[in-house]
């Protein structure tokens, strides 16, 4: 039948026992750490330059 043939051909596209290389995992973690640090540090640096009284006055 057609349904059986489709089922057999779809089995080739499924991933069995997926794995991630250690180098890819470490690279992704380093990139995410650097991006998170930069995206948190820049606004904090800008906020540290503003005097507290000026920040309260602008609200």
PDB file of N, CA and C in Angstrom:
ATOM      1  N   UNK A   1       0.825  -1.183   0.000  1.00  0.00           N
ATOM      2  CA  UNK A   1       0.000   0.000   0.000  1.00  0.00           C
ATOM      3  C   UNK A   1       0.873   1.251   0.000  1.00  0.00           C
ATOM      4  N   UNK A   2       0.244   2.352  -0.338  1.00  0.00           N
ATOM      5  CA  UNK A   2       0.945   3.637  -0.386  1.00  0.00           C
ATOM      6  C   UNK A   2       1.357   4.084   1.010  1.00  0.00           C
ATOM      7  N   UNK A   3       0.476   3.861   1.983  1.00  0.00           N
ATOM      8  CA  UNK A   3       0.765   4.295   3.347  1.00  0.00           C
ATOM      9  C   UNK A   3       1.973   3.542   3.910  1.00  0.00           C
ATOM     10  N   UNK A   4       2.080   2.282   3.601  1.00  0.00           N
ATOM     11  CA  UNK A   4       3.210   1.504   4.094  1.00  0.00           C
ATOM     12  C   UNK A   4       4.513   1.988   3.468  1.00  0.00           C
ATOM     13  N   UNK A   5       4.478   2.328   2.199  1.00  0.00           N
ATOM     14  CA  UNK A   5       5.686   2.819   1.527  1.00  0.00           C
ATOM     15  C   UNK A   5       6.105   4.178   2.080  1.00  0.00           C
ATOM     16  N   UNK A   6       5.144   5.019   2.377  1.00  0.00           N
ATOM     17  CA  UNK A   6       5.474   6.329   2.957  1.00  0.00           C
ATOM     18  C   UNK A   6       6.088   6.143   4.336  1.00  0.00           C
ATOM     19  N   UNK A   7       5.524   5.251   5.118  1.00  0.00           N
ATOM     20  CA  UNK A   7       6.051   4.986   6.455  1.00  0.00           C
ATOM     21  C   UNK A   7       7.480   4.481   6.421  1.00  0.00           C
ATOM     22  N   UNK A   8       7.795   3.613   5.467  1.00  0.00           N
ATOM     23  CA  UNK A   8       9.150   3.089   5.361  1.00  0.00           C
ATOM     24  C   UNK A   8      10.136   4.173   4.944  1.00  0.00           C
ATOM     25  N   UNK A   9       9.720   5.055   4.048  1.00  0.00           N
ATOM     26  CA  UNK A   9      10.652   6.089   3.597  1.00  0.00           C
ATOM     27  C   UNK A   9      10.854   7.167   4.657  1.00  0.00           C
ATOM     28  N   UNK A  10       9.849   7.377   5.519  1.00  0.00           N
ATOM     29  CA  UNK A  10      10.007   8.382   6.580  1.00  0.00           C
ATOM     30  C   UNK A  10      10.952   7.908   7.677  1.00  0.00           C
ATOM     31  N   UNK A  11      11.105   6.626   7.834  1.00  0.00           N
ATOM     32  CA  UNK A  11      12.007   6.113   8.863  1.00  0.00           C
ATOM     33  C   UNK A  11      13.446   6.525   8.593  1.00  0.00           C
ATOM     34  N   UNK A  12      13.790   6.766   7.336  1.00  0.00           N
ATOM     35  CA  UNK A  12      15.148   7.184   7.008  1.00  0.00           C
ATOM     36  C   UNK A  12      15.440   8.596   7.499  1.00  0.00           C
ATOM     37  N   UNK A  13      14.414   9.427   7.685  1.00  0.00           N
ATOM     38  CA  UNK A  13      14.615  10.822   8.066  1.00  0.00           C
ATOM     39  C   UNK A  13      14.640  11.037   9.570  1.00  0.00           C
ATOM     40  N   UNK A  14      14.238  10.063  10.361  1.00  0.00           N
ATOM     41  CA  UNK A  14      14.264  10.215  11.810  1.00  0.00           C
ATOM     42  C   UNK A  14      15.680  10.050  12.321  1.00  0.00           C
ATOM     43  N   UNK A  15      15.992  10.770  13.374  1.00  0.00           N
ATOM     44  CA  UNK A  15      17.329  10.699  13.956  1.00  0.00           C
ATOM     45  C   UNK A  15      17.278   9.761  15.156  1.00  0.00           C
ATOM     46  N   UNK A  16      18.065   8.739  15.103  1.00  0.00           N
ATOM     47  CA  UNK A  16      18.169   7.812  16.209  1.00  0.00           C
ATOM     48  C   UNK A  16      19.501   8.061  16.912  1.00  0.00           C
ATOM     49  N   UNK A  17      19.477   8.123  18.224  1.00  0.00           N
ATOM     50  CA  UNK A  17      20.671   8.355  19.032  1.00  0.00           C
ATOM     51  C   UNK A  17      21.395   9.643  18.612  1.00  0.00           C
ATOM     52  N   UNK A  18      20.738  10.792  18.761  1.00  0.00           N
ATOM     53  CA  UNK A  18      21.413  12.035  18.390  1.00  0.00           C
ATOM     54  C   UNK A  18      22.551  12.332  19.355  1.00  0.00           C
ATOM     55  N   UNK A  19      23.540  13.011  18.855  1.00  0.00           N
ATOM     56  CA  UNK A  19      24.684  13.358  19.689  1.00  0.00           C
ATOM     57  C   UNK A  19      25.235  14.719  19.317  1.00  0.00           C
ATOM     58  N   UNK A  20      25.902  15.333  20.272  1.00  0.00           N
ATOM     59  CA  UNK A  20      26.525  16.633  20.053  1.00  0.00           C
ATOM     60  C   UNK A  20      28.002  16.492  20.387  1.00  0.00           C
ATOM     61  N   UNK A  21      28.829  17.026  19.519  1.00  0.00           N
ATOM     62  CA  UNK A  21      30.259  16.954  19.775  1.00  0.00           C
ATOM     63  C   UNK A  21      30.624  17.879  20.929  1.00  0.00           C
ATOM     64  N   UNK A  22      31.643  17.500  21.658  1.00  0.00           N
ATOM     65  CA  UNK A  22      32.074  18.278  22.820  1.00  0.00           C
ATOM     66  C   UNK A  22      32.557  19.663  22.402  1.00  0.00           C
ATOM     67  N   UNK A  23      33.261  19.756  21.294  1.00  0.00           N
ATOM     68  CA  UNK A  23      33.761  21.053  20.833  1.00  0.00           C
ATOM     69  C   UNK A  23      32.604  21.999  20.507  1.00  0.00           C
ATOM     70  N   UNK A  24      31.556  21.486  19.907  1.00  0.00           N
ATOM     71  CA  UNK A  24      30.402  22.320  19.585  1.00  0.00           C
ATOM     72  C   UNK A  24      29.710  22.797  20.852  1.00  0.00           C
ATOM     73  N   UNK A  25      29.609  21.939  21.832  1.00  0.00           N
ATOM     74  CA  UNK A  25      28.979  22.292  23.101  1.00  0.00           C
ATOM     75  C   UNK A  25      29.769  23.366  23.831  1.00  0.00           C
ATOM     76  N   UNK A  26      31.074  23.216  23.890  1.00  0.00           N
ATOM     77  CA  UNK A  26      31.920  24.204  24.568  1.00  0.00           C
ATOM     78  C   UNK A  26      31.884  25.532  23.826  1.00  0.00           C
ATOM     79  N   UNK A  27      31.944  25.505  22.501  1.00  0.00           N
ATOM     80  CA  UNK A  27      31.891  26.734  21.711  1.00  0.00           C
ATOM     81  C   UNK A  27      30.579  27.460  21.924  1.00  0.00           C
ATOM     82  N   UNK A  28      29.470  26.748  21.929  1.00  0.00           N
ATOM     83  CA  UNK A  28      28.166  27.370  22.140  1.00  0.00           C
ATOM     84  C   UNK A  28      28.073  27.986  23.528  1.00  0.00           C
ATOM     85  N   UNK A  29      28.594  27.302  24.532  1.00  0.00           N
ATOM     86  CA  UNK A  29      28.565  27.849  25.896  1.00  0.00           C
ATOM     87  C   UNK A  29      29.413  29.105  26.019  1.00  0.00           C
ATOM     88  N   UNK A  30      30.570  29.108  25.397  1.00  0.00           N
ATOM     89  CA  UNK A  30      31.437  30.294  25.453  1.00  0.00           C
ATOM     90  C   UNK A  30      30.779  31.471  24.750  1.00  0.00           C
ATOM     91  N   UNK A  31      30.197  31.239  23.583  1.00  0.00           N
ATOM     92  CA  UNK A  31      29.532  32.307  22.842  1.00  0.00           C
ATOM     93  C   UNK A  31      28.359  32.860  23.648  1.00  0.00           C
ATOM     94  N   UNK A  32      27.558  31.994  24.254  1.00  0.00           N
ATOM     95  CA  UNK A  32      26.431  32.451  25.057  1.00  0.00           C
ATOM     96  C   UNK A  32      26.885  33.207  26.297  1.00  0.00           C
ATOM     97  N   UNK A  33      27.967  32.762  26.920  1.00  0.00           N
ATOM     98  CA  UNK A  33      28.497  33.455  28.092  1.00  0.00           C
ATOM     99  C   UNK A  33      28.987  34.848  27.734  1.00  0.00           C
ATOM    100  N   UNK A  34      29.720  34.957  26.632  1.00  0.00           N
ATOM    101  CA  UNK A  34      30.235  36.263  26.204  1.00  0.00           C
ATOM    102  C   UNK A  34      29.082  37.192  25.815  1.00  0.00           C
ATOM    103  N   UNK A  35      28.114  36.693  25.079  1.00  0.00           N
ATOM    104  CA  UNK A  35      26.976  37.519  24.666  1.00  0.00           C
ATOM    105  C   UNK A  35      26.169  37.977  25.878  1.00  0.00           C
ATOM    106  N   UNK A  36      25.952  37.109  26.851  1.00  0.00           N
ATOM    107  CA  UNK A  36      25.224  37.484  28.056  1.00  0.00           C
ATOM    108  C   UNK A  36      25.969  38.488  28.895  1.00  0.00           C
ATOM    109  N   UNK A  37      27.277  38.321  28.996  1.00  0.00           N
ATOM    110  CA  UNK A  37      28.087  39.256  29.772  1.00  0.00           C
ATOM    111  C   UNK A  37      28.096  40.631  29.127  1.00  0.00           C
ATOM    112  N   UNK A  38      28.276  40.679  27.824  1.00  0.00           N
ATOM    113  CA  UNK A  38      28.307  41.970  27.124  1.00  0.00           C
ATOM    114  C   UNK A  38      26.942  42.642  27.188  1.00  0.00           C
ATOM    115  N   UNK A  39      25.877  41.888  26.984  1.00  0.00           N
ATOM    116  CA  UNK A  39      24.545  42.491  26.983  1.00  0.00           C
ATOM    117  C   UNK A  39      24.121  42.937  28.378  1.00  0.00           C
ATOM    118  N   UNK A  40      24.708  42.404  29.418  1.00  0.00           N
ATOM    119  CA  UNK A  40      24.423  42.867  30.769  1.00  0.00           C
ATOM    120  C   UNK A  40      25.358  43.954  31.232  1.00  0.00           C
ATOM    121  N   UNK A  41      26.584  43.940  30.739  1.00  0.00           N
ATOM    122  CA  UNK A  41      27.602  44.894  31.195  1.00  0.00           C
ATOM    123  C   UNK A  41      27.395  46.282  30.611  1.00  0.00           C
ATOM    124  N   UNK A  42      27.030  46.362  29.352  1.00  0.00           N
ATOM    125  CA  UNK A  42      26.887  47.669  28.702  1.00  0.00           C
ATOM    126  C   UNK A  42      25.780  48.508  29.347  1.00  0.00           C
ATOM    127  N   UNK A  43      24.568  47.997  29.566  1.00  0.00           N
ATOM    128  CA  UNK A  43      23.557  48.813  30.255  1.00  0.00           C
ATOM    129  C   UNK A  43      23.949  49.156  31.693  1.00  0.00           C
ATOM    130  N   UNK A  44      24.631  48.236  32.378  1.00  0.00           N
ATOM    131  CA  UNK A  44      25.069  48.511  33.745  1.00  0.00           C
ATOM    132  C   UNK A  44      26.122  49.608  33.765  1.00  0.00           C
ATOM    133  N   UNK A  45      26.988  49.618  32.782  1.00  0.00           N
ATOM    134  CA  UNK A  45      28.008  50.661  32.700  1.00  0.00           C
ATOM    135  C   UNK A  45      27.370  52.019  32.439  1.00  0.00           C
ATOM    136  N   UNK A  46      26.386  52.052  31.550  1.00  0.00           N
ATOM    137  CA  UNK A  46      25.676  53.307  31.278  1.00  0.00           C
ATOM    138  C   UNK A  46      24.902  53.774  32.508  1.00  0.00           C
ATOM    139  N   UNK A  47      24.302  52.874  33.244  1.00  0.00           N
ATOM    140  CA  UNK A  47      23.550  53.242  34.442  1.00  0.00           C
ATOM    141  C   UNK A  47      24.478  53.734  35.550  1.00  0.00           C
ATOM    142  N   UNK A  48      25.678  53.192  35.606  1.00  0.00           N
ATOM    143  CA  UNK A  48      26.622  53.609  36.645  1.00  0.00           C
ATOM    144  C   UNK A  48      27.139  55.025  36.410  1.00  0.00           C
ATOM    145  N   UNK A  49      27.085  55.488  35.188  1.00  0.00           N
ATOM    146  CA  UNK A  49      27.571  56.835  34.872  1.00  0.00           C
ATOM    147  C   UNK A  49      26.574  57.932  35.250  1.00  0.00           C
ATOM    148  N   UNK A  50      25.313  57.561  35.450  1.00  0.00           N
ATOM    149  CA  UNK A  50      24.278  58.537  35.766  1.00  0.00           C
ATOM    150  C   UNK A  50      24.227  58.730  37.275  1.00  0.00           C
ATOM    151  N   UNK A  51      24.155  59.978  37.708  1.00  0.00           N
ATOM    152  CA  UNK A  51      24.017  60.254  39.133  1.00  0.00           C
ATOM    153  C   UNK A  51      22.616  59.851  39.578  1.00  0.00           C
ATOM    154  N   UNK A  52      22.484  59.293  40.766  1.00  0.00           N
ATOM    155  CA  UNK A  52      21.164  58.822  41.222  1.00  0.00           C
ATOM    156  C   UNK A  52      20.116  59.926  41.266  1.00  0.00           C
ATOM    157  N   UNK A  53      20.484  61.119  41.655  1.00  0.00           N
ATOM    158  CA  UNK A  53      19.502  62.201  41.740  1.00  0.00           C
ATOM    159  C   UNK A  53      18.988  62.571  40.360  1.00  0.00           C
ATOM    160  N   UNK A  54      19.867  62.501  39.354  1.00  0.00           N
ATOM    161  CA  UNK A  54      19.431  62.806  37.974  1.00  0.00           C
ATOM    162  C   UNK A  54      18.494  61.721  37.459  1.00  0.00           C
ATOM    163  N   UNK A  55      18.756  60.482  37.806  1.00  0.00           N
ATOM    164  CA  UNK A  55      17.896  59.383  37.367  1.00  0.00           C
ATOM    165  C   UNK A  55      16.512  59.495  38.006  1.00  0.00           C
ATOM    166  N   UNK A  56      16.469  59.879  39.273  1.00  0.00           N
ATOM    167  CA  UNK A  56      15.173  60.051  39.949  1.00  0.00           C
ATOM    168  C   UNK A  56      14.425  61.269  39.446  1.00  0.00           C
ATOM    169  N   UNK A  57      15.136  62.290  39.083  1.00  0.00           N
ATOM    170  CA  UNK A  57      14.518  63.504  38.596  1.00  0.00           C
ATOM    171  C   UNK A  57      13.864  63.275  37.224  1.00  0.00           C
ATOM    172  N   UNK A  58      14.432  62.412  36.401  1.00  0.00           N
ATOM    173  CA  UNK A  58      13.902  62.148  35.064  1.00  0.00           C
ATOM    174  C   UNK A  58      12.627  61.313  35.090  1.00  0.00           C
ATOM    175  N   UNK A  59      12.367  60.613  36.179  1.00  0.00           N
ATOM    176  CA  UNK A  59      11.175  59.763  36.240  1.00  0.00           C
ATOM    177  C   UNK A  59       9.948  60.555  36.399  1.00  0.00           C
TER     178      UNK A  59
END
